Amino acid sequence: MKFGIVIFPSKSMQDKANSFRKRYDPHYALIPPHITLKSPFDAAEEKAKEIAQELDKVSDKIKPFILKIGKVSSFAPVNNVIYFKVEKTPELEALNEKLHTGYFAQERDYTFVPHITLGQDMSDGEHADVLGQLRMIEFHHEQIVDRFHLLYQLEDGSWTVYETFQLGKDC
């Protein structure tokens, strides 16, 4: 079974991201706009409760924090992904680090770059055109993050929430 760990931004932020994702992200129908804290990983279905217990321990140790989203950026030339850039905060970095050490230790595919994907799998020309247009838009969003989510992937490729974890219960 495939699992992932994410933060979902506010409804208004999701609506803004989806206004672009509808056109530029082929995964639009599979998962709402999100910030990936831990890339998809495989685990036996029977391990879900154990994973959730460990995530509950992690959530206790991180205080709620302010999420700041500002500009549009891209991972080009590595790949043609366009995204809203999320500002790294000490709390966000600590949360990400706890999800890659101890019980959750695994080799990372990429350096942690918090973001909300707006478009992917584009040709070079389309990527350059869309990125140029989106960079002209003034954008700023802030919100309090007080939870994150363990997701699992369904047979049709879509993702759904297994459990939600409140931040800072022990802080």
JSON list of C-alpha atoms in Angstrom, two decimals:
[
{"chain": "A", "resi": 1, "resn": "MET", "atom": "CA", "xyz": [0.00, 0.00, 0.00]},
{"chain": "A", "resi": 2, "resn": "LYS", "atom": "CA", "xyz": [1.26, 3.52, -0.79]},
{"chain": "A", "resi": 3, "resn": "PHE", "atom": "CA", "xyz": [1.21, 6.20, 1.90]},
{"chain": "A", "resi": 4, "resn": "GLY", "atom": "CA", "xyz": [2.14, 9.88, 1.88]},
{"chain": "A", "resi": 5, "resn": "ILE", "atom": "CA", "xyz": [2.26, 12.69, 4.42]},
{"chain": "A", "resi": 6, "resn": "VAL", "atom": "CA", "xyz": [1.07, 16.18, 3.51]},
{"chain": "A", "resi": 7, "resn": "ILE", "atom": "CA", "xyz": [-0.19, 19.54, 4.68]},
{"chain": "A", "resi": 8, "resn": "PHE", "atom": "CA", "xyz": [-3.34, 20.79, 2.99]},
{"chain": "A", "resi": 9, "resn": "PRO", "atom": "CA", "xyz": [-3.47, 24.58, 2.67]},
{"chain": "A", "resi": 10, "resn": "SER", "atom": "CA", "xyz": [-6.63, 26.57, 3.38]},
{"chain": "A", "resi": 11, "resn": "LYS", "atom": "CA", "xyz": [-9.65, 26.32, 1.09]},
{"chain": "A", "resi": 12, "resn": "SER", "atom": "CA", "xyz": [-8.92, 29.73, -0.46]},
{"chain": "A", "resi": 13, "resn": "MET", "atom": "CA", "xyz": [-5.34, 28.66, -1.21]},
{"chain": "A", "resi": 14, "resn": "GLN", "atom": "CA", "xyz": [-6.56, 25.36, -2.68]},
{"chain": "A", "resi": 15, "resn": "ASP", "atom": "CA", "xyz": [-9.03, 27.24, -4.89]},
{"chain": "A", "resi": 16, "resn": "LYS", "atom": "CA", "xyz": [-6.26, 29.55, -6.15]},
{"chain": "A", "resi": 17, "resn": "ALA", "atom": "CA", "xyz": [-3.94, 26.60, -6.88]},
{"chain": "A", "resi": 18, "resn": "ASN", "atom": "CA", "xyz": [-6.74, 24.62, -8.54]},
{"chain": "A", "resi": 19, "resn": "SER", "atom": "CA", "xyz": [-7.49, 27.50, -10.88]},
{"chain": "A", "resi": 20, "resn": "PHE", "atom": "CA", "xyz": [-4.09, 26.69, -12.47]},
{"chain": "A", "resi": 21, "resn": "ARG", "atom": "CA", "xyz": [-3.96, 22.96, -11.79]},
{"chain": "A", "resi": 22, "resn": "LYS", "atom": "CA", "xyz": [-7.15, 22.31, -13.80]},
{"chain": "A", "resi": 23, "resn": "ARG", "atom": "CA", "xyz": [-5.21, 23.26, -16.92]},
{"chain": "A", "resi": 24, "resn": "TYR", "atom": "CA", "xyz": [-1.62, 22.41, -16.13]},
{"chain": "A", "resi": 25, "resn": "ASP", "atom": "CA", "xyz": [-1.52, 19.45, -13.71]},
{"chain": "A", "resi": 26, "resn": "PRO", "atom": "CA", "xyz": [-2.57, 15.99, -14.93]},
{"chain": "A", "resi": 27, "resn": "HIS", "atom": "CA", "xyz": [-2.82, 14.89, -11.26]},
{"chain": "A", "resi": 28, "resn": "TYR", "atom": "CA", "xyz": [-5.50, 17.51, -10.56]},
{"chain": "A", "resi": 29, "resn": "ALA", "atom": "CA", "xyz": [-8.27, 14.93, -10.07]},
{"chain": "A", "resi": 30, "resn": "LEU", "atom": "CA", "xyz": [-6.14, 12.58, -7.94]},
{"chain": "A", "resi": 31, "resn": "ILE", "atom": "CA", "xyz": [-5.23, 14.79, -4.96]},
{"chain": "A", "resi": 32, "resn": "PRO", "atom": "CA", "xyz": [-6.08, 18.29, -3.70]},
{"chain": "A", "resi": 33, "resn": "PRO", "atom": "CA", "xyz": [-3.35, 20.96, -3.64]},
{"chain": "A", "resi": 34, "resn": "HIS", "atom": "CA", "xyz": [-0.89, 20.10, -0.89]},
{"chain": "A", "resi": 35, "resn": "ILE", "atom": "CA", "xyz": [2.61, 20.45, 0.51]},
{"chain": "A", "resi": 36, "resn": "THR", "atom": "CA", "xyz": [4.40, 17.12, 0.52]},
{"chain": "A", "resi": 37, "resn": "LEU", "atom": "CA", "xyz": [6.16, 16.43, 3.82]},
{"chain": "A", "resi": 38, "resn": "LYS", "atom": "CA", "xyz": [7.13, 12.86, 2.93]},
{"chain": "A", "resi": 39, "resn": "SER", "atom": "CA", "xyz": [7.08, 11.45, -0.59]},
{"chain": "A", "resi": 40, "resn": "PRO", "atom": "CA", "xyz": [4.92, 8.39, -1.23]},
{"chain": "A", "resi": 41, "resn": "PHE", "atom": "CA", "xyz": [6.26, 5.27, 0.46]},
{"chain": "A", "resi": 42, "resn": "ASP", "atom": "CA", "xyz": [5.21, 1.64, 0.52]},
{"chain": "A", "resi": 43, "resn": "ALA", "atom": "CA", "xyz": [4.09, -0.14, 3.68]},
{"chain": "A", "resi": 44, "resn": "ALA", "atom": "CA", "xyz": [1.87, -3.10, 4.42]},
{"chain": "A", "resi": 45, "resn": "GLU", "atom": "CA", "xyz": [-1.74, -2.19, 5.11]},
{"chain": "A", "resi": 46, "resn": "GLU", "atom": "CA", "xyz": [-1.36, -3.79, 8.55]},
{"chain": "A", "resi": 47, "resn": "LYS", "atom": "CA", "xyz": [1.32, -1.18, 9.38]},
{"chain": "A", "resi": 48, "resn": "ALA", "atom": "CA", "xyz": [-1.10, 1.76, 8.99]},
{"chain": "A", "resi": 49, "resn": "LYS", "atom": "CA", "xyz": [-2.02, 1.91, 12.69]},
{"chain": "A", "resi": 50, "resn": "GLU", "atom": "CA", "xyz": [1.62, 1.71, 13.73]},
{"chain": "A", "resi": 51, "resn": "ILE", "atom": "CA", "xyz": [2.53, 4.49, 11.28]},
{"chain": "A", "resi": 52, "resn": "ALA", "atom": "CA", "xyz": [-0.33, 6.59, 12.66]},
{"chain": "A", "resi": 53, "resn": "GLN", "atom": "CA", "xyz": [0.88, 6.05, 16.25]},
{"chain": "A", "resi": 54, "resn": "GLU", "atom": "CA", "xyz": [4.37, 7.21, 15.30]},
{"chain": "A", "resi": 55, "resn": "LEU", "atom": "CA", "xyz": [2.95, 10.26, 13.49]},
{"chain": "A", "resi": 56, "resn": "ASP", "atom": "CA", "xyz": [0.94, 11.10, 16.58]},
{"chain": "A", "resi": 57, "resn": "LYS", "atom": "CA", "xyz": [4.21, 11.21, 18.55]},
{"chain": "A", "resi": 58, "resn": "VAL", "atom": "CA", "xyz": [5.76, 13.49, 15.92]},
{"chain": "A", "resi": 59, "resn": "SER", "atom": "CA", "xyz": [2.77, 15.85, 15.92]},
{"chain": "A", "resi": 60, "resn": "ASP", "atom": "CA", "xyz": [3.00, 16.28, 19.70]},
{"chain": "A", "resi": 61, "resn": "LYS", "atom": "CA", "xyz": [6.49, 17.76, 19.41]},
{"chain": "A", "resi": 62, "resn": "ILE", "atom": "CA", "xyz": [5.89, 20.46, 16.76]},
{"chain": "A", "resi": 63, "resn": "LYS", "atom": "CA", "xyz": [3.99, 23.65, 17.54]},
{"chain": "A", "resi": 64, "resn": "PRO", "atom": "CA", "xyz": [1.49, 25.12, 15.06]},
{"chain": "A", "resi": 65, "resn": "PHE", "atom": "CA", "xyz": [3.24, 27.58, 12.76]},
{"chain": "A", "resi": 66, "resn": "ILE", "atom": "CA", "xyz": [2.59, 30.23, 10.14]},
{"chain": "A", "resi": 67, "resn": "LEU", "atom": "CA", "xyz": [2.77, 29.02, 6.56]},
{"chain": "A", "resi": 68, "resn": "LYS", "atom": "CA", "xyz": [3.84, 31.70, 4.08]},
{"chain": "A", "resi": 69, "resn": "ILE", "atom": "CA", "xyz": [3.35, 31.27, 0.36]},
{"chain": "A", "resi": 70, "resn": "GLY", "atom": "CA", "xyz": [4.63, 33.93, -1.98]},
{"chain": "A", "resi": 71, "resn": "LYS", "atom": "CA", "xyz": [5.86, 33.57, -5.47]},
{"chain": "A", "resi": 72, "resn": "VAL", "atom": "CA", "xyz": [5.62, 31.21, -8.39]},
{"chain": "A", "resi": 73, "resn": "SER", "atom": "CA", "xyz": [8.77, 29.24, -9.18]},
{"chain": "A", "resi": 74, "resn": "SER", "atom": "CA", "xyz": [9.93, 26.17, -11.10]},
{"chain": "A", "resi": 75, "resn": "PHE", "atom": "CA", "xyz": [12.18, 23.14, -10.79]},
{"chain": "A", "resi": 76, "resn": "ALA", "atom": "CA", "xyz": [13.43, 23.64, -14.37]},
{"chain": "A", "resi": 77, "resn": "PRO", "atom": "CA", "xyz": [15.77, 22.56, -15.84]},
{"chain": "A", "resi": 78, "resn": "VAL", "atom": "CA", "xyz": [15.61, 19.41, -13.65]},
{"chain": "A", "resi": 79, "resn": "ASN", "atom": "CA", "xyz": [11.93, 18.99, -14.50]},
{"chain": "A", "resi": 80, "resn": "ASN", "atom": "CA", "xyz": [9.10, 21.15, -15.80]},
{"chain": "A", "resi": 81, "resn": "VAL", "atom": "CA", "xyz": [7.16, 21.60, -12.57]},
{"chain": "A", "resi": 82, "resn": "ILE", "atom": "CA", "xyz": [5.70, 25.02, -11.75]},
{"chain": "A", "resi": 83, "resn": "TYR", "atom": "CA", "xyz": [4.70, 25.70, -8.16]},
{"chain": "A", "resi": 84, "resn": "PHE", "atom": "CA", "xyz": [3.81, 28.19, -5.44]},
{"chain": "A", "resi": 85, "resn": "LYS", "atom": "CA", "xyz": [6.90, 28.49, -3.29]},
{"chain": "A", "resi": 86, "resn": "VAL", "atom": "CA", "xyz": [6.38, 27.88, 0.44]},
{"chain": "A", "resi": 87, "resn": "GLU", "atom": "CA", "xyz": [8.76, 29.67, 2.79]},
{"chain": "A", "resi": 88, "resn": "LYS", "atom": "CA", "xyz": [10.84, 27.31, 4.92]},
{"chain": "A", "resi": 89, "resn": "THR", "atom": "CA", "xyz": [10.33, 27.97, 8.62]},
{"chain": "A", "resi": 90, "resn": "PRO", "atom": "CA", "xyz": [12.16, 26.26, 11.49]},
{"chain": "A", "resi": 91, "resn": "GLU", "atom": "CA", "xyz": [8.94, 24.43, 12.42]},
{"chain": "A", "resi": 92, "resn": "LEU", "atom": "CA", "xyz": [8.28, 23.23, 8.87]},
{"chain": "A", "resi": 93, "resn": "GLU", "atom": "CA", "xyz": [11.88, 22.05, 8.52]},
{"chain": "A", "resi": 94, "resn": "ALA", "atom": "CA", "xyz": [11.73, 20.32, 11.93]},
{"chain": "A", "resi": 95, "resn": "LEU", "atom": "CA", "xyz": [8.51, 18.56, 10.96]},
{"chain": "A", "resi": 96, "resn": "ASN", "atom": "CA", "xyz": [10.02, 17.40, 7.67]},
{"chain": "A", "resi": 97, "resn": "GLU", "atom": "CA", "xyz": [13.18, 16.23, 9.45]},
{"chain": "A", "resi": 98, "resn": "LYS", "atom": "CA", "xyz": [11.19, 14.18, 12.00]},
{"chain": "A", "resi": 99, "resn": "LEU", "atom": "CA", "xyz": [9.42, 12.48, 9.08]},
{"chain": "A", "resi": 100, "resn": "HIS", "atom": "CA", "xyz": [12.76, 11.33, 7.64]},
{"chain": "A", "resi": 101, "resn": "THR", "atom": "CA", "xyz": [14.56, 10.09, 10.76]},
{"chain": "A", "resi": 102, "resn": "GLY", "atom": "CA", "xyz": [14.00, 7.47, 13.45]},
{"chain": "A", "resi": 103, "resn": "TYR", "atom": "CA", "xyz": [10.97, 5.33, 12.64]},
{"chain": "A", "resi": 104, "resn": "PHE", "atom": "CA", "xyz": [10.55, 7.14, 9.29]},
{"chain": "A", "resi": 105, "resn": "ALA", "atom": "CA", "xyz": [14.19, 7.03, 8.21]},
{"chain": "A", "resi": 106, "resn": "GLN", "atom": "CA", "xyz": [14.63, 6.56, 4.49]},
{"chain": "A", "resi": 107, "resn": "GLU", "atom": "CA", "xyz": [16.84, 7.97, 1.79]},
{"chain": "A", "resi": 108, "resn": "ARG", "atom": "CA", "xyz": [15.42, 11.13, 0.26]},
{"chain": "A", "resi": 109, "resn": "ASP", "atom": "CA", "xyz": [14.91, 11.41, -3.47]},
{"chain": "A", "resi": 110, "resn": "TYR", "atom": "CA", "xyz": [15.14, 15.23, -3.36]},
{"chain": "A", "resi": 111, "resn": "THR", "atom": "CA", "xyz": [16.14, 18.04, -1.05]},
{"chain": "A", "resi": 112, "resn": "PHE", "atom": "CA", "xyz": [13.11, 19.38, 0.82]},
{"chain": "A", "resi": 113, "resn": "VAL", "atom": "CA", "xyz": [11.66, 22.28, -1.17]},
{"chain": "A", "resi": 114, "resn": "PRO", "atom": "CA", "xyz": [8.22, 23.00, 0.27]},
{"chain": "A", "resi": 115, "resn": "HIS", "atom": "CA", "xyz": [5.81, 23.90, -2.51]},
{"chain": "A", "resi": 116, "resn": "ILE", "atom": "CA", "xyz": [2.32, 23.53, -3.95]},
{"chain": "A", "resi": 117, "resn": "THR", "atom": "CA", "xyz": [2.40, 22.17, -7.50]},
{"chain": "A", "resi": 118, "resn": "LEU", "atom": "CA", "xyz": [0.51, 24.21, -10.08]},
{"chain": "A", "resi": 119, "resn": "GLY", "atom": "CA", "xyz": [1.61, 22.41, -13.23]},
{"chain": "A", "resi": 120, "resn": "GLN", "atom": "CA", "xyz": [3.74, 19.47, -14.32]},
{"chain": "A", "resi": 121, "resn": "ASP", "atom": "CA", "xyz": [4.50, 17.16, -17.24]},
{"chain": "A", "resi": 122, "resn": "MET", "atom": "CA", "xyz": [4.64, 20.13, -19.65]},
{"chain": "A", "resi": 123, "resn": "SER", "atom": "CA", "xyz": [6.69, 20.49, -22.79]},
{"chain": "A", "resi": 124, "resn": "ASP", "atom": "CA", "xyz": [9.62, 22.93, -22.58]},
{"chain": "A", "resi": 125, "resn": "GLY", "atom": "CA", "xyz": [7.73, 25.51, -24.64]},
{"chain": "A", "resi": 126, "resn": "GLU", "atom": "CA", "xyz": [4.52, 25.28, -22.64]},
{"chain": "A", "resi": 127, "resn": "HIS", "atom": "CA", "xyz": [6.50, 25.38, -19.38]},
{"chain": "A", "resi": 128, "resn": "ALA", "atom": "CA", "xyz": [8.34, 28.56, -20.40]},
{"chain": "A", "resi": 129, "resn": "ASP", "atom": "CA", "xyz": [5.11, 30.23, -21.55]},
{"chain": "A", "resi": 130, "resn": "VAL", "atom": "CA", "xyz": [3.06, 29.34, -18.45]},
{"chain": "A", "resi": 131, "resn": "LEU", "atom": "CA", "xyz": [5.89, 30.18, -16.05]},
{"chain": "A", "resi": 132, "resn": "GLY", "atom": "CA", "xyz": [6.32, 33.58, -17.69]},
{"chain": "A", "resi": 133, "resn": "GLN", "atom": "CA", "xyz": [2.61, 34.33, -17.30]},
{"chain": "A", "resi": 134, "resn": "LEU", "atom": "CA", "xyz": [2.34, 33.14, -13.69]},
{"chain": "A", "resi": 135, "resn": "ARG", "atom": "CA", "xyz": [5.43, 35.02, -12.54]},
{"chain": "A", "resi": 136, "resn": "MET", "atom": "CA", "xyz": [3.67, 38.27, -13.42]},
{"chain": "A", "resi": 137, "resn": "ILE", "atom": "CA", "xyz": [0.90, 37.60, -10.88]},
{"chain": "A", "resi": 138, "resn": "GLU", "atom": "CA", "xyz": [1.35, 39.25, -7.47]},
{"chain": "A", "resi": 139, "resn": "PHE", "atom": "CA", "xyz": [0.57, 36.71, -4.82]},
{"chain": "A", "resi": 140, "resn": "HIS", "atom": "CA", "xyz": [0.91, 36.42, -1.05]},
{"chain": "A", "resi": 141, "resn": "HIS", "atom": "CA", "xyz": [-0.79, 34.04, 1.37]},
{"chain": "A", "resi": 142, "resn": "GLU", "atom": "CA", "xyz": [-0.34, 33.32, 5.08]},
{"chain": "A", "resi": 143, "resn": "GLN", "atom": "CA", "xyz": [-2.15, 30.86, 7.31]},
{"chain": "A", "resi": 144, "resn": "ILE", "atom": "CA", "xyz": [-1.67, 28.96, 10.54]},
{"chain": "A", "resi": 145, "resn": "VAL", "atom": "CA", "xyz": [-0.85, 25.28, 10.09]},
{"chain": "A", "resi": 146, "resn": "ASP", "atom": "CA", "xyz": [-2.05, 23.22, 13.01]},
{"chain": "A", "resi": 147, "resn": "ARG", "atom": "CA", "xyz": [-2.31, 19.76, 11.43]},
{"chain": "A", "resi": 148, "resn": "PHE", "atom": "CA", "xyz": [-0.92, 17.39, 8.83]},
{"chain": "A", "resi": 149, "resn": "HIS", "atom": "CA", "xyz": [-2.35, 14.27, 7.21]},
{"chain": "A", "resi": 150, "resn": "LEU", "atom": "CA", "xyz": [-1.43, 10.66, 6.51]},
{"chain": "A", "resi": 151, "resn": "LEU", "atom": "CA", "xyz": [-2.82, 9.71, 3.09]},
{"chain": "A", "resi": 152, "resn": "TYR", "atom": "CA", "xyz": [-3.11, 6.42, 1.29]},
{"chain": "A", "resi": 153, "resn": "GLN", "atom": "CA", "xyz": [-3.52, 5.75, -2.41]},
{"chain": "A", "resi": 154, "resn": "LEU", "atom": "CA", "xyz": [-6.62, 4.05, -3.77]},
{"chain": "A", "resi": 155, "resn": "GLU", "atom": "CA", "xyz": [-6.63, 1.57, -6.66]},
{"chain": "A", "resi": 156, "resn": "ASP", "atom": "CA", "xyz": [-7.68, 4.30, -9.12]},
{"chain": "A", "resi": 157, "resn": "GLY", "atom": "CA", "xyz": [-4.56, 6.34, -8.25]},
{"chain": "A", "resi": 158, "resn": "SER", "atom": "CA", "xyz": [-6.37, 8.94, -6.15]},
{"chain": "A", "resi": 159, "resn": "TRP", "atom": "CA", "xyz": [-5.34, 9.75, -2.59]},
{"chain": "A", "resi": 160, "resn": "THR", "atom": "CA", "xyz": [-7.51, 9.92, 0.52]},
{"chain": "A", "resi": 161, "resn": "VAL", "atom": "CA", "xyz": [-6.91, 10.82, 4.17]},
{"chain": "A", "resi": 162, "resn": "TYR", "atom": "CA", "xyz": [-6.23, 7.94, 6.54]},
{"chain": "A", "resi": 163, "resn": "GLU", "atom": "CA", "xyz": [-5.76, 10.10, 9.63]},
{"chain": "A", "resi": 164, "resn": "THR", "atom": "CA", "xyz": [-5.18, 13.74, 10.60]},
{"chain": "A", "resi": 165, "resn": "PHE", "atom": "CA", "xyz": [-2.69, 14.82, 13.28]},
{"chain": "A", "resi": 166, "resn": "GLN", "atom": "CA", "xyz": [-2.98, 17.98, 15.40]},
{"chain": "A", "resi": 167, "resn": "LEU", "atom": "CA", "xyz": [0.29, 19.81, 16.03]},
{"chain": "A", "resi": 168, "resn": "GLY", "atom": "CA", "xyz": [1.59, 20.79, 19.44]},
{"chain": "A", "resi": 169, "resn": "LYS", "atom": "CA", "xyz": [-0.48, 18.78, 21.87]},
{"chain": "A", "resi": 170, "resn": "ASP", "atom": "CA", "xyz": [2.56, 18.48, 24.18]},
{"chain": "A", "resi": 171, "resn": "CYS", "atom": "CA", "xyz": [4.00, 21.96, 23.54]}
]
